[in-house]
Short mmCIF file of C-alpha atoms in Angstrom, two decimals:
data_model
loop_
_atom_site.label_atom_id
_atom_site.label_comp_id
_atom_site.label_asym_id
_atom_site.label_seq_id
_atom_site.Cartn_x
_atom_site.Cartn_y
_atom_site.Cartn_z
CA MET T 24 4.97 -24.49 24.04
CA LYS T 25 5.63 -25.14 20.37
CA ILE T 26 7.46 -22.73 18.08
CA LEU T 27 7.74 -22.77 14.29
CA TYR T 28 11.18 -21.52 13.29
CA ILE T 29 11.51 -20.23 9.73
CA GLY T 30 15.13 -20.84 8.83
CA PRO T 31 17.62 -23.71 8.71
CA GLN T 32 18.63 -25.42 11.93
CA MET T 33 22.16 -24.19 12.50
CA LEU T 34 24.61 -27.00 13.21
CA HIS T 35 27.93 -25.69 11.92
CA PRO T 36 28.11 -21.87 12.03
CA ARG T 37 30.65 -20.40 9.63
CA ASN T 38 30.28 -16.66 10.21
CA GLY T 39 28.82 -14.06 12.53
CA GLY T 40 25.32 -14.28 11.08
CA ASP T 41 25.29 -18.05 11.52
CA ARG T 42 26.35 -17.68 15.14
CA ILE T 43 23.47 -15.32 15.83
CA GLU T 44 21.09 -17.83 14.21
CA LEU T 45 22.44 -20.61 16.45
CA ARG T 46 22.20 -18.36 19.51
CA ASN T 47 18.57 -17.52 18.77
CA GLN T 48 17.70 -21.19 18.29
CA LYS T 49 19.27 -22.18 21.61
CA LEU T 50 17.47 -19.35 23.42
CA LEU T 51 14.12 -20.38 21.98
CA GLU T 52 14.68 -24.05 22.77
CA ARG T 53 15.47 -23.10 26.34
CA TYR T 54 12.48 -20.78 26.79
CA SER T 55 9.78 -22.66 28.69
CA ASN T 56 11.35 -25.91 27.45
CA ALA T 57 9.94 -25.08 24.03
CA GLN T 58 9.69 -27.55 21.18
CA VAL T 59 11.13 -25.82 18.14
CA ASP T 60 10.05 -27.14 14.74
CA TYR T 61 12.41 -26.04 11.96
CA PHE T 62 11.31 -25.11 8.44
CA SER T 63 14.22 -24.46 6.09
CA PRO T 64 13.92 -22.46 2.85
CA ASP T 65 16.39 -23.74 0.28
CA PHE T 66 17.94 -21.00 -1.79
CA ARG T 67 19.89 -23.42 -3.97
CA TYR T 68 16.78 -24.66 -5.73
CA THR T 69 14.91 -21.41 -6.04
CA SER T 70 14.59 -20.50 -9.73
CA LEU T 71 14.66 -16.96 -11.05
CA ARG T 72 11.00 -17.34 -12.00
CA SER T 73 10.10 -18.35 -8.43
CA LYS T 74 12.07 -15.42 -7.01
CA LEU T 75 10.20 -13.02 -9.25
CA ARG T 76 6.75 -14.49 -8.58
CA LEU T 77 6.93 -15.88 -5.03
CA GLY T 78 9.88 -14.27 -3.25
CA ILE T 79 13.39 -15.06 -2.08
CA GLY T 80 13.80 -18.67 -0.95
CA VAL T 81 10.20 -19.60 -1.84
CA THR T 82 8.97 -22.36 -4.15
CA ASN T 83 5.56 -23.94 -4.59
CA SER T 84 6.80 -27.15 -3.00
CA LYS T 85 8.06 -25.22 0.02
CA LEU T 86 4.74 -23.44 0.40
CA LYS T 87 2.97 -26.81 0.28
CA GLU T 88 5.33 -28.15 2.96
CA LEU T 89 4.72 -25.11 5.16
CA ARG T 90 0.93 -25.32 4.71
CA GLN T 91 1.08 -28.94 5.89
CA LYS T 92 3.05 -27.96 8.98
CA LEU T 93 0.64 -25.17 9.85
CA SER T 94 -2.44 -27.37 9.39
CA THR T 95 -1.19 -30.31 11.47
CA ASN T 96 0.57 -28.51 14.32
CA ASP T 97 -0.69 -26.21 17.04
CA TYR T 98 2.08 -23.63 17.08
CA ASP T 99 2.13 -20.91 19.71
CA PHE T 100 4.03 -18.56 17.40
CA ALA T 101 6.38 -18.44 14.43
CA PHE T 102 9.89 -17.05 14.72
CA VAL T 103 11.20 -15.82 11.36
CA SER T 104 14.99 -15.90 11.48
CA GLN T 105 15.74 -13.05 9.08
CA SER T 106 14.08 -10.28 7.12
CA LEU T 107 14.71 -11.92 3.72
CA TYR T 108 11.80 -14.29 4.44
CA GLY T 109 9.03 -11.72 4.06
CA SER T 110 7.05 -13.93 1.68
CA TYR T 111 6.85 -16.59 4.39
CA VAL T 112 5.62 -14.01 6.90
CA LYS T 113 2.83 -13.14 4.49
CA PHE T 114 1.98 -16.80 3.87
CA ILE T 115 1.82 -17.60 7.59
CA LYS T 116 -0.40 -14.61 8.36
CA ASN T 117 -2.75 -15.58 5.52
CA THR T 118 -2.82 -19.28 6.43
CA ALA T 119 -2.73 -19.59 10.23
CA GLN T 120 -3.92 -17.55 13.19
CA ILE T 121 -0.60 -17.45 15.01
CA PRO T 122 1.64 -14.53 15.98
CA VAL T 123 4.85 -13.93 14.03
CA ILE T 124 8.10 -12.56 15.43
CA THR T 125 10.72 -11.50 12.86
CA PHE T 126 14.39 -11.09 13.75
CA PHE T 127 16.39 -8.55 11.75
CA HIS T 128 20.13 -9.23 11.61
CA ASN T 129 20.36 -5.72 10.20
CA ALA T 130 18.46 -3.45 7.86
CA GLU T 131 19.23 -5.52 4.76
CA ILE T 132 18.06 -2.70 2.51
CA ASP T 133 21.16 -0.71 3.53
CA TYR T 134 23.57 -3.51 2.65
CA PHE T 135 21.89 -4.25 -0.67
CA SER T 136 21.94 -0.55 -1.53
CA TYR T 137 25.71 -0.78 -1.09
CA LEU T 138 25.76 -3.92 -3.27
CA CYS T 139 23.69 -2.16 -5.92
CA ASN T 140 26.43 0.44 -6.27
CA LYS T 141 28.98 -2.35 -6.80
CA LYS T 142 26.96 -4.56 -9.17
CA LYS T 143 24.40 -2.44 -10.93
CA LEU T 144 22.14 -4.99 -12.65
CA THR T 145 22.10 -7.92 -10.22
CA GLY T 146 22.35 -5.53 -7.30
CA LEU T 147 19.25 -3.61 -8.41
CA TYR T 148 17.26 -6.83 -8.84
CA TYR T 149 18.05 -8.06 -5.33
CA LEU T 150 17.60 -4.59 -3.87
CA LEU T 151 13.98 -4.57 -5.07
CA LYS T 152 13.37 -8.10 -3.74
CA VAL T 153 14.88 -7.23 -0.35
CA LEU T 154 12.84 -4.03 -0.18
CA ARG T 155 9.64 -5.99 -0.74
CA SER T 156 10.61 -8.67 1.76
CA GLU T 157 11.39 -6.21 4.53
CA GLN T 158 8.22 -4.27 3.80
CA LEU T 159 6.23 -7.47 4.41
CA CYS T 160 8.15 -8.26 7.59
CA THR T 161 7.67 -4.84 9.14
CA LYS T 162 4.02 -4.56 8.06
CA LEU T 163 2.77 -8.03 8.99
CA SER T 164 4.93 -9.24 11.90
CA ASP T 165 3.41 -9.00 15.35
CA MET T 166 6.83 -8.32 16.86
CA VAL T 167 10.09 -7.10 15.31
CA ILE T 168 13.49 -7.61 16.96
CA THR T 169 16.78 -5.94 16.00
CA LEU T 170 20.31 -6.22 17.36
CA ASN T 171 20.73 -2.53 18.15
CA GLU T 172 19.08 0.88 18.20
CA ARG T 173 20.70 1.96 14.93
CA ASP T 174 19.00 -0.83 12.99
CA SER T 175 15.72 -0.08 14.73
CA ALA T 176 16.01 3.56 13.63
CA ALA T 177 16.85 2.42 10.08
CA LEU T 178 13.65 0.36 9.96
CA GLY T 179 11.74 3.39 11.15
CA GLN T 180 13.29 5.50 8.41
CA HIS T 181 12.72 2.99 5.62
CA TYR T 182 9.46 1.33 6.69
CA LYS T 183 7.92 3.58 9.35
CA ARG T 184 8.21 0.89 12.02
CA CYS T 185 10.90 0.60 14.68
CA ALA T 186 11.79 -2.54 16.61
CA ASP T 187 9.65 -3.76 19.49
CA PHE T 188 12.70 -5.19 21.23
CA ILE T 189 16.50 -4.90 21.08
CA LEU T 190 18.35 -8.20 21.55
CA PRO T 191 22.12 -7.68 21.26
CA THR T 192 24.57 -10.23 19.98
CA SER T 193 25.99 -12.74 22.45
CA PHE T 194 28.16 -15.82 22.77
CA LYS T 195 28.12 -18.97 24.83
CA ASP T 196 30.93 -18.64 27.33
CA ASN T 197 33.39 -21.24 26.02
CA TYR T 198 36.46 -19.69 27.56
CA GLU T 199 38.96 -22.12 29.07
CA GLU T 200 42.15 -21.03 30.79
CA PRO T 201 45.20 -22.49 28.98
CA GLN T 202 46.74 -25.34 30.95
CA SER T 203 50.21 -23.95 30.32
CA PRO T 204 51.49 -20.50 29.34
CA ILE T 205 51.15 -19.70 25.62
CA PRO T 206 53.69 -17.32 24.05
CA LYS T 207 52.13 -14.09 22.74
CA ASP T 208 53.70 -14.28 19.28
CA ILE T 209 50.80 -12.54 17.48
CA ASP T 210 50.88 -8.79 18.00
CA TYR T 211 47.68 -7.89 16.12
CA LEU T 212 44.88 -10.32 15.35
CA PHE T 213 42.03 -9.72 12.90
CA LEU T 214 39.15 -12.19 12.67
CA GLY T 215 36.35 -12.09 10.13
CA SER T 216 35.14 -13.81 6.97
CA CYS T 217 35.88 -12.67 3.41
CA PHE T 218 33.20 -10.00 3.30
CA ALA T 219 33.59 -6.54 1.74
CA PRO T 220 33.56 -4.46 4.96
CA ASN T 221 36.17 -6.85 6.44
CA THR T 222 38.51 -6.98 3.44
CA GLU T 223 38.27 -3.22 2.93
CA GLY T 224 39.07 -2.59 6.58
CA VAL T 225 42.02 -4.99 6.61
CA GLN T 226 43.49 -3.51 3.43
CA TRP T 227 43.17 -0.03 4.94
CA PHE T 228 44.99 -1.22 8.08
CA ILE T 229 47.78 -2.81 6.00
CA ASP T 230 48.24 0.39 3.98
CA GLN T 231 47.74 3.06 6.62
CA VAL T 232 48.80 1.55 9.95
CA MET T 233 51.21 -1.37 9.52
CA PRO T 234 54.04 0.73 7.99
CA HIS T 235 54.13 2.82 11.19
CA ILE T 236 54.08 0.10 13.84
CA SER T 237 56.24 -2.91 14.58
CA GLY T 238 55.00 -6.45 15.09
CA THR T 239 53.03 -9.13 13.26
CA LEU T 240 49.49 -9.12 11.92
CA TYR T 241 47.49 -12.34 11.57
CA ILE T 242 44.33 -12.33 9.43
CA ILE T 243 41.97 -15.22 10.09
CA GLY T 244 38.55 -15.93 8.61
CA ASN T 245 36.64 -18.06 6.16
CA ASN T 246 38.06 -17.57 2.62
CA MET T 247 40.31 -14.70 3.70
CA ASP T 248 43.27 -16.63 2.29
CA THR T 249 41.69 -16.42 -1.18
CA TYR T 250 41.39 -12.62 -1.19
CA PRO T 251 44.07 -10.70 -3.19
CA PHE T 252 45.33 -8.39 -0.45
CA LYS T 253 47.95 -5.91 -1.65
CA HIS T 254 51.22 -4.85 -0.03
CA LEU T 255 51.68 -8.00 2.04
CA SER T 256 54.99 -8.60 3.79
CA GLU T 257 56.67 -11.19 5.99
CA ARG T 258 55.04 -9.49 9.01
CA ILE T 259 51.53 -10.18 7.67
CA HIS T 260 50.11 -13.71 7.80
CA VAL T 261 46.81 -14.55 6.04
CA ILE T 262 45.55 -17.86 7.44
CA GLY T 263 41.93 -18.25 6.31
CA PHE T 264 39.55 -20.59 8.13
CA VAL T 265 40.79 -22.43 11.24
CA GLU T 266 39.03 -25.07 13.34
CA ASP T 267 40.39 -23.94 16.71
CA ILE T 268 40.13 -20.18 17.01
CA ALA T 269 40.96 -20.25 20.73
CA GLU T 270 44.63 -20.95 20.03
CA TYR T 271 44.97 -17.72 18.04
CA TYR T 272 43.18 -15.65 20.66
CA HIS T 273 45.50 -16.98 23.35
CA ARG T 274 48.56 -16.22 21.20
CA SER T 275 47.50 -12.64 20.45
CA LYS T 276 48.33 -9.47 22.35
CA VAL T 277 45.45 -7.42 20.98
CA VAL T 278 42.54 -7.77 18.54
CA ILE T 279 42.07 -5.13 15.85
CA SER T 280 38.77 -4.29 14.19
CA PRO T 281 39.19 -1.52 11.57
CA ILE T 282 35.64 -1.75 10.18
CA TYR T 283 34.15 1.31 8.50
CA SER T 284 30.94 0.02 6.92
CA GLY T 285 28.17 -2.44 7.65
CA SER T 286 25.14 -2.79 9.87
CA GLY T 287 23.94 -4.96 12.71
CA MET T 288 26.52 -5.84 15.37
CA LYS T 289 29.94 -7.37 14.91
CA THR T 290 29.83 -10.77 16.62
CA LYS T 291 33.62 -11.01 16.68
CA THR T 292 33.65 -8.12 19.16
CA ALA T 293 31.71 -10.20 21.68
CA GLU T 294 33.88 -13.23 20.96
CA ALA T 295 37.08 -11.28 21.58
CA LEU T 296 35.70 -10.02 24.91
CA MET T 297 34.84 -13.61 25.83
CA TYR T 298 38.49 -14.55 25.33
CA GLY T 299 39.58 -11.64 27.50
CA LYS T 300 41.16 -9.63 24.69
CA THR T 301 41.50 -5.89 24.37
CA ILE T 302 39.93 -4.71 21.11
CA VAL T 303 41.20 -1.70 19.17
CA GLY T 304 38.40 -0.82 16.79
CA THR T 305 36.33 1.79 15.04
CA GLN T 306 32.91 3.11 15.95
CA GLU T 307 31.41 0.62 13.50
CA ALA T 308 33.17 -2.28 15.23
CA PHE T 309 31.58 -1.22 18.52
CA GLU T 310 28.16 -0.29 17.14
CA GLY T 311 25.47 -1.54 19.53
CA TYR T 312 27.97 -2.31 22.30
CA ILE T 313 28.42 -0.67 25.67
CA ILE T 314 32.03 0.48 25.45
CA ASN T 315 34.33 -0.29 28.35
CA PRO T 316 37.41 1.90 27.73
CA GLU T 317 39.59 -0.47 29.75
CA CYS T 318 39.35 -3.16 27.09
CA MET T 319 37.66 -1.47 24.10
CA LYS T 320 39.85 1.22 22.53
CA LEU T 321 37.94 3.44 20.12
CA CYS T 322 40.03 4.55 17.11
CA ASN T 323 38.71 5.96 13.86
CA THR T 324 41.84 7.35 12.20
CA ALA T 325 45.19 5.84 11.31
CA GLU T 326 46.91 8.19 13.76
CA GLU T 327 44.67 6.97 16.60
CA PHE T 328 45.31 3.31 15.75
CA ILE T 329 49.07 3.91 15.59
CA LYS T 330 49.25 5.67 18.95
CA VAL T 331 47.08 3.17 20.83
CA LEU T 332 48.83 0.13 19.37
CA GLN T 333 52.27 1.56 20.08
CA ASP T 334 51.27 2.20 23.69
CA ILE T 335 49.95 -1.36 24.09
CA THR T 336 52.86 -3.15 22.44
CA ASN T 337 55.40 -1.07 24.38
CA ASN T 338 53.79 -2.18 27.64
CA LYS T 339 55.18 -5.69 28.16
CA ASN T 340 52.85 -6.33 31.10
CA TYR T 341 49.68 -5.17 29.32
CA ASP T 342 46.75 -7.42 30.25
CA ASN T 343 43.11 -6.33 30.54
CA ARG T 344 41.78 -9.87 30.46
CA ASN T 345 39.73 -9.54 33.65
CA ALA T 346 38.04 -6.33 32.50
CA ALA T 347 37.13 -7.86 29.14
CA ARG T 348 35.81 -11.09 30.66
CA LEU T 349 33.68 -9.28 33.24
CA HIS T 350 32.23 -6.97 30.58
CA PHE T 351 31.39 -9.95 28.39
CA LYS T 352 29.69 -11.93 31.14
CA LYS T 353 27.61 -8.95 32.27
CA TYR T 354 26.31 -7.87 28.86
CA TYR T 355 27.11 -10.28 26.00
CA SER T 356 27.05 -13.82 27.34
CA ASP T 357 24.20 -16.06 26.21
CA GLU T 358 23.15 -16.32 29.84
CA SER T 359 22.66 -12.57 30.27
CA VAL T 360 20.92 -12.16 26.90
CA TYR T 361 18.66 -15.15 27.51
CA GLN T 362 17.28 -13.40 30.56
CA LEU T 363 16.54 -10.31 28.44
CA LEU T 364 14.58 -12.37 25.92
CA ALA T 365 12.70 -14.36 28.57
CA ASP T 366 11.68 -11.17 30.38
CA PHE T 367 10.53 -9.61 27.12
CA LEU T 368 8.38 -12.59 26.16
CA LYS T 369 6.83 -12.78 29.61
CA GLN T 370 6.13 -9.07 30.01
CA SER T 371 5.34 -7.91 26.48
CA CYS T 372 4.12 -10.99 24.62
CA THR T 373 1.44 -12.42 26.85
CA PHE T 374 -0.28 -13.78 23.75
CA LEU T 375 2.57 -16.28 23.49
CA ILE T 376 1.99 -17.77 26.93
CA LYS T 377 -0.60 -20.52 27.36
#
């Protein structure tokens, strides 16, 4: 089996979206020992004129390169890695007689609508481009995959087509038991890149929750150390990007996830479960997840966060590691999700099997 993958080969993931890309690539490479041929759009060299005429990430030279690939290779299907590549979906359907599967990280139209409110002119321009791209993906793709039911419903609302398959986020199980005991000197750990829903949620937690609880808060994520958080104190440590995230998970008592906006699924939730951590988070942080109340504490108000965190920190023997690890392995490990995808392709996509 030979698969054409539209998107860059992910070697060094830097955020949740990158991790999902890498996960999808590994699943496809594993499926029937597939040969995956990568085609990478290059946004850096896409001119404004090309964006207006051809689409996001598309240039004439890239279309020529893709035409060559399609004419000289016998692909079983194309897997389009995100819904911003609608112009490539259209080009493939007009050029080659192969099925196309498009993966939606979220309903991008919802995020860019939010961006449009923040940056009127540039936001409106990209909103229109994203709208067109997702229209092409939903209209022309043979199969559409989303991370959760909410995004599927959003596609139905915006484009009159829901997902054909739900494939939740997952992680490779990289957990290793520490060789020696590690002091739990981090009371509350937040992980996430410098992205508006993350920074807004962290600032809310600093303002509304931290004054009412004791203990330290560590904020870790790509470029988080460059963000101008207000009302910092000696109890709040902003670290930014770190190479070895495992150390901070092992040092933490609990992971917090005060996220109030966004779409898709929060990959850090699955990662925290993999490390055996209890997560105290909002409905948005748990969107798309099966909630296990033993290790996933749902809090939407400051009062709820304060009460739950006080109860946890006052319990010196608090440890729900086993519950979190079991929940992760059953639902959000790459192994469990791979089986979901393999079953879907075998049962519902017989046109992909030769």
